Short mmCIF file of C-alpha atoms in Angstrom, two decimals:
data_model
loop_
_atom_site.label_atom_id
_atom_site.label_comp_id
_atom_site.label_asym_id
_atom_site.label_seq_id
_atom_site.Cartn_x
_atom_site.Cartn_y
_atom_site.Cartn_z
CA SER Y 10 0.00 0.00 0.00
CA GLN Y 11 1.05 3.61 -0.50
CA LYS Y 12 3.08 5.06 2.33
CA ILE Y 13 4.32 8.60 2.94
CA GLU Y 14 6.69 9.17 5.83
CA GLN Y 15 8.18 12.38 7.11
CA ASN Y 16 11.57 12.08 8.74
CA SER Y 17 10.77 12.78 12.29
CA GLU Y 18 7.77 13.65 14.34
CA ALA Y 19 9.57 16.63 15.88
CA LEU Y 20 12.59 18.66 14.91
CA ASN Y 21 14.31 21.41 16.94
CA ILE Y 22 16.53 23.88 15.11
CA GLN Y 23 18.48 26.88 16.36
CA GLU Y 24 17.28 30.24 15.06
CA GLY Y 25 19.19 31.37 11.99
CA LYS Y 26 20.12 27.84 10.90
CA THR Y 27 18.61 25.96 7.98
CA ALA Y 28 15.83 23.52 8.83
CA THR Y 29 15.61 20.49 6.53
CA LEU Y 30 12.53 18.27 6.55
CA THR Y 31 12.27 14.99 4.67
CA CYS Y 32 9.34 13.31 2.95
CA ASN Y 33 9.80 9.72 1.73
CA TYR Y 34 7.24 7.69 -0.16
CA THR Y 35 6.84 4.07 -1.25
CA ASN Y 36 4.54 2.20 -3.64
CA TYR Y 37 3.66 5.49 -5.29
CA SER Y 38 4.50 7.41 -8.45
CA PRO Y 39 3.30 10.91 -7.75
CA ALA Y 40 3.21 13.55 -10.43
CA TYR Y 41 2.93 16.40 -7.95
CA LEU Y 42 4.19 17.02 -4.46
CA GLN Y 43 2.96 19.80 -2.20
CA TRP Y 44 4.09 21.16 1.15
CA TYR Y 45 1.72 22.67 3.69
CA ARG Y 46 2.16 24.40 7.02
CA GLN Y 47 -0.25 23.82 9.90
CA ASP Y 48 -0.37 25.89 13.06
CA PRO Y 49 -2.10 24.59 16.22
CA GLY Y 50 -5.87 24.86 15.99
CA ARG Y 51 -5.82 25.90 12.33
CA GLY Y 52 -6.18 24.33 8.93
CA PRO Y 53 -3.17 23.56 6.72
CA VAL Y 54 -1.89 26.39 4.53
CA PHE Y 55 -0.31 25.72 1.13
CA LEU Y 56 3.36 26.64 0.72
CA LEU Y 57 4.84 25.12 -2.44
CA LEU Y 58 4.07 22.68 -5.25
CA ILE Y 59 6.70 20.84 -7.27
CA ARG Y 60 6.13 18.67 -10.33
CA GLU Y 61 7.85 15.34 -11.01
CA ASN Y 62 9.91 16.85 -13.83
CA GLU Y 63 11.16 19.69 -11.63
CA LYS Y 64 14.22 19.14 -9.46
CA GLU Y 65 13.90 22.21 -7.28
CA LYS Y 66 11.48 25.04 -6.44
CA ARG Y 67 12.11 28.15 -4.37
CA LYS Y 68 9.95 30.74 -2.69
CA GLU Y 69 11.62 33.36 -0.52
CA ARG Y 70 13.38 31.41 2.29
CA LEU Y 71 11.80 28.12 1.27
CA LYS Y 72 13.28 25.52 -1.07
CA VAL Y 73 11.83 22.17 -2.10
CA THR Y 74 13.54 19.36 -4.00
CA PHE Y 75 11.90 16.32 -5.58
CA ASP Y 76 13.94 13.21 -6.38
CA THR Y 77 11.73 10.60 -8.06
CA THR Y 78 14.62 8.08 -8.11
CA LEU Y 79 15.11 8.25 -4.36
CA LYS Y 80 11.36 8.73 -3.89
CA GLN Y 81 12.08 11.66 -1.64
CA SER Y 82 11.41 15.36 -1.22
CA LEU Y 83 13.45 17.71 0.95
CA PHE Y 84 11.98 20.93 2.33
CA HIS Y 85 14.41 23.59 3.48
CA ILE Y 86 13.81 26.76 5.46
CA THR Y 87 16.88 28.99 5.43
CA ALA Y 88 17.63 31.62 8.09
CA SER Y 89 14.95 30.03 10.26
CA GLN Y 90 12.94 32.19 12.67
CA PRO Y 91 10.81 31.33 15.71
CA ALA Y 92 7.75 32.28 13.59
CA ASP Y 93 8.56 29.29 11.34
CA SER Y 94 7.65 26.95 14.21
CA ALA Y 95 4.71 24.83 13.04
CA THR Y 96 3.86 21.38 11.73
CA TYR Y 97 4.83 20.84 8.10
CA LEU Y 98 2.98 18.34 5.94
CA CYS Y 99 3.98 16.92 2.59
CA ALA Y 100 1.22 15.74 0.26
CA LEU Y 101 1.36 13.77 -2.97
CA SER Y 102 -0.99 13.34 -5.88
CA GLY Y 103 -0.86 11.42 -9.11
CA GLY Y 104 -2.35 14.23 -11.14
CA PRO Y 105 -4.90 13.97 -13.95
CA ASN Y 106 -2.78 11.67 -16.12
CA PHE Y 107 -2.42 9.02 -13.45
CA GLY Y 108 -6.00 8.52 -12.44
CA ASN Y 109 -5.07 9.22 -8.85
CA GLU Y 110 -6.41 12.66 -8.26
CA LYS Y 111 -6.60 12.76 -4.49
CA LEU Y 112 -4.03 14.40 -2.29
CA THR Y 113 -2.44 11.97 0.18
CA PHE Y 114 -0.78 13.57 3.20
CA GLY Y 115 2.30 12.50 5.11
CA THR Y 116 2.50 12.12 8.85
CA GLY Y 117 3.84 15.65 9.43
CA THR Y 118 6.92 17.04 11.18
CA ARG Y 119 6.55 19.45 14.09
CA LEU Y 120 9.30 22.02 13.70
CA THR Y 121 10.42 24.22 16.60
CA ILE Y 122 12.87 27.06 16.02
CA ILE Y 123 14.72 27.83 19.24
CA PRO Y 124 15.68 31.48 19.78
CA ASP T 24 -13.10 37.90 3.91
CA THR T 25 -12.89 34.19 4.81
CA ALA T 26 -12.10 31.96 1.84
CA VAL T 27 -13.27 28.64 3.32
CA SER T 28 -15.51 28.73 6.37
CA GLN T 29 -16.92 25.95 8.52
CA THR T 30 -19.54 25.86 11.23
CA PRO T 31 -19.52 25.03 14.01
CA LYS T 32 -15.92 25.30 15.21
CA TYR T 33 -16.59 23.02 18.16
CA LEU T 34 -19.16 20.26 18.46
CA VAL T 35 -19.65 18.20 21.60
CA THR T 36 -22.33 15.53 21.51
CA GLN T 37 -23.42 12.20 22.90
CA MET T 38 -22.89 8.84 21.25
CA GLY T 39 -25.76 7.86 18.98
CA ASN T 40 -26.72 11.42 18.04
CA ASP T 41 -26.85 12.81 14.50
CA LYS T 42 -24.97 16.00 13.67
CA SER T 43 -24.05 18.15 10.68
CA ILE T 44 -21.08 20.32 9.80
CA LYS T 45 -21.41 23.04 7.18
CA CYS T 46 -18.79 24.36 4.80
CA GLU T 47 -18.79 27.25 2.36
CA GLN T 48 -16.13 28.60 0.01
CA ASN T 49 -16.18 31.98 -1.73
CA LEU T 50 -13.22 31.32 -4.03
CA GLY T 51 -15.26 30.19 -7.02
CA HIS T 52 -13.59 26.76 -6.90
CA ASP T 53 -15.11 23.74 -8.56
CA THR T 54 -13.92 21.10 -6.09
CA MET T 55 -14.51 20.72 -2.38
CA TYR T 56 -13.26 18.11 0.11
CA TRP T 57 -13.77 16.74 3.58
CA TYR T 58 -10.77 15.54 5.57
CA LYS T 59 -10.51 13.93 8.99
CA GLN T 60 -7.53 14.63 11.24
CA ASP T 61 -7.20 12.18 14.09
CA SER T 62 -5.55 12.58 17.48
CA LYS T 63 -2.15 11.73 15.95
CA LYS T 64 -2.61 14.64 13.54
CA PHE T 65 -2.85 12.36 10.50
CA LEU T 66 -4.91 14.07 7.81
CA LYS T 67 -6.95 11.74 5.62
CA ILE T 68 -9.36 12.51 2.81
CA MET T 69 -12.94 11.34 3.18
CA PHE T 70 -14.87 12.80 0.25
CA SER T 71 -14.43 15.06 -2.73
CA TYR T 72 -17.08 16.79 -4.83
CA ASN T 73 -16.55 18.45 -8.18
CA ASN T 74 -19.35 20.75 -9.30
CA LYS T 75 -21.79 19.03 -6.94
CA GLU T 76 -20.79 15.56 -8.16
CA LEU T 77 -19.11 13.03 -5.87
CA ILE T 78 -15.70 12.09 -7.28
CA ILE T 79 -13.83 10.63 -4.30
CA ASN T 80 -15.39 8.45 -1.65
CA GLU T 81 -12.81 6.82 0.57
CA THR T 82 -13.69 3.85 2.73
CA VAL T 83 -15.80 5.88 5.09
CA PRO T 84 -18.69 4.33 7.05
CA ASN T 85 -22.02 5.06 5.40
CA ARG T 86 -23.04 6.87 8.57
CA PHE T 87 -21.19 9.78 6.96
CA SER T 88 -23.10 11.44 4.16
CA PRO T 89 -21.83 14.50 2.32
CA LYS T 90 -24.23 16.80 0.52
CA SER T 91 -23.41 19.53 -1.96
CA PRO T 92 -26.39 21.82 -2.67
CA ASP T 93 -24.21 23.94 -4.97
CA LYS T 94 -20.54 24.12 -5.81
CA ALA T 95 -19.86 26.67 -3.08
CA HIS T 96 -21.20 24.47 -0.29
CA LEU T 97 -20.36 21.00 0.98
CA ASN T 98 -21.99 19.79 4.16
CA LEU T 99 -21.22 16.66 6.15
CA HIS T 100 -23.93 14.80 8.01
CA ILE T 101 -23.01 12.10 10.51
CA ASN T 102 -25.56 9.61 11.82
CA SER T 103 -25.35 7.53 14.98
CA LEU T 104 -22.13 9.13 16.20
CA GLU T 105 -19.52 6.84 17.76
CA LEU T 106 -16.60 7.55 20.10
CA GLY T 107 -14.16 6.90 17.25
CA ASP T 108 -15.67 9.76 15.25
CA SER T 109 -14.01 12.23 17.61
CA ALA T 110 -11.53 14.17 15.51
CA VAL T 111 -11.02 17.48 13.75
CA TYR T 112 -12.84 17.68 10.42
CA PHE T 113 -11.50 20.01 7.76
CA CYS T 114 -13.25 21.25 4.69
CA ALA T 115 -11.08 22.34 1.74
CA SER T 116 -11.50 23.55 -1.81
CA SER T 117 -9.39 23.74 -4.95
CA GLN T 118 -9.79 25.10 -8.46
CA ASP T 119 -10.26 21.58 -9.80
CA GLY T 120 -9.87 18.07 -8.42
CA HIS T 121 -6.83 16.97 -10.34
CA GLY T 122 -4.37 17.13 -7.46
CA VAL T 123 -2.29 19.72 -9.27
CA ASN T 124 -3.75 22.76 -7.59
CA GLU T 125 -3.26 23.98 -4.05
CA GLN T 126 -6.02 23.30 -1.62
CA PHE T 127 -7.48 25.94 0.67
CA PHE T 128 -8.52 24.63 4.06
CA GLY T 129 -11.15 25.84 6.48
CA PRO T 130 -10.41 26.39 10.18
CA GLY T 131 -11.65 22.93 11.15
CA THR T 132 -14.47 21.58 13.32
CA ARG T 133 -13.40 19.76 16.47
CA LEU T 134 -15.94 17.02 17.09
CA THR T 135 -16.00 15.36 20.50
CA VAL T 136 -18.29 12.37 21.03
CA LEU T 137 -18.94 11.50 24.67
#
């Protein structure tokens, strides 16, 4: 069965350092991979989308990579700030050409940036 | 101006009762979803509607019945509530249902079944 795992349940990073979160998947060939941020008591908020034929995507201090050979995505936050503390979710979909249109979410990583 | 709204935010009820959660989006999206997030924070899709038509129906007990009166609204009705139904339920919408577009989530409804 399809499985999406995010590296660790919780990650503590010193302020100013780069936080790197990992999303690994098995028994899946996603066409699209998305990253979301979720704060306590709130719904997830979309951050970035990367396609299977894209190696890397950037948005301000965020960078996402997508390696379909390793079946892995890395999510980086550079110059991390306490305000970046949240749970980060990766989500995969097959896209319209794969007949798998639903978004399947990973287990999430709770990131804490320590001042 | 709230993009995706849900009511109520909190719902506490007894086992065996029937309850409904309402969702509305003002983004003009064609597709709406219901997700369940359990106590371990795992977010799992339940249903998806595209232009009022059901397109995704995961293995959800038939006590759960979604209804979409128009493409801006997707309500969730739950019959004979059980303890295991306690969770946070999120409504979401996207431009279409092809998994290529970002999804916009509502604030969630925390359901507690006693």
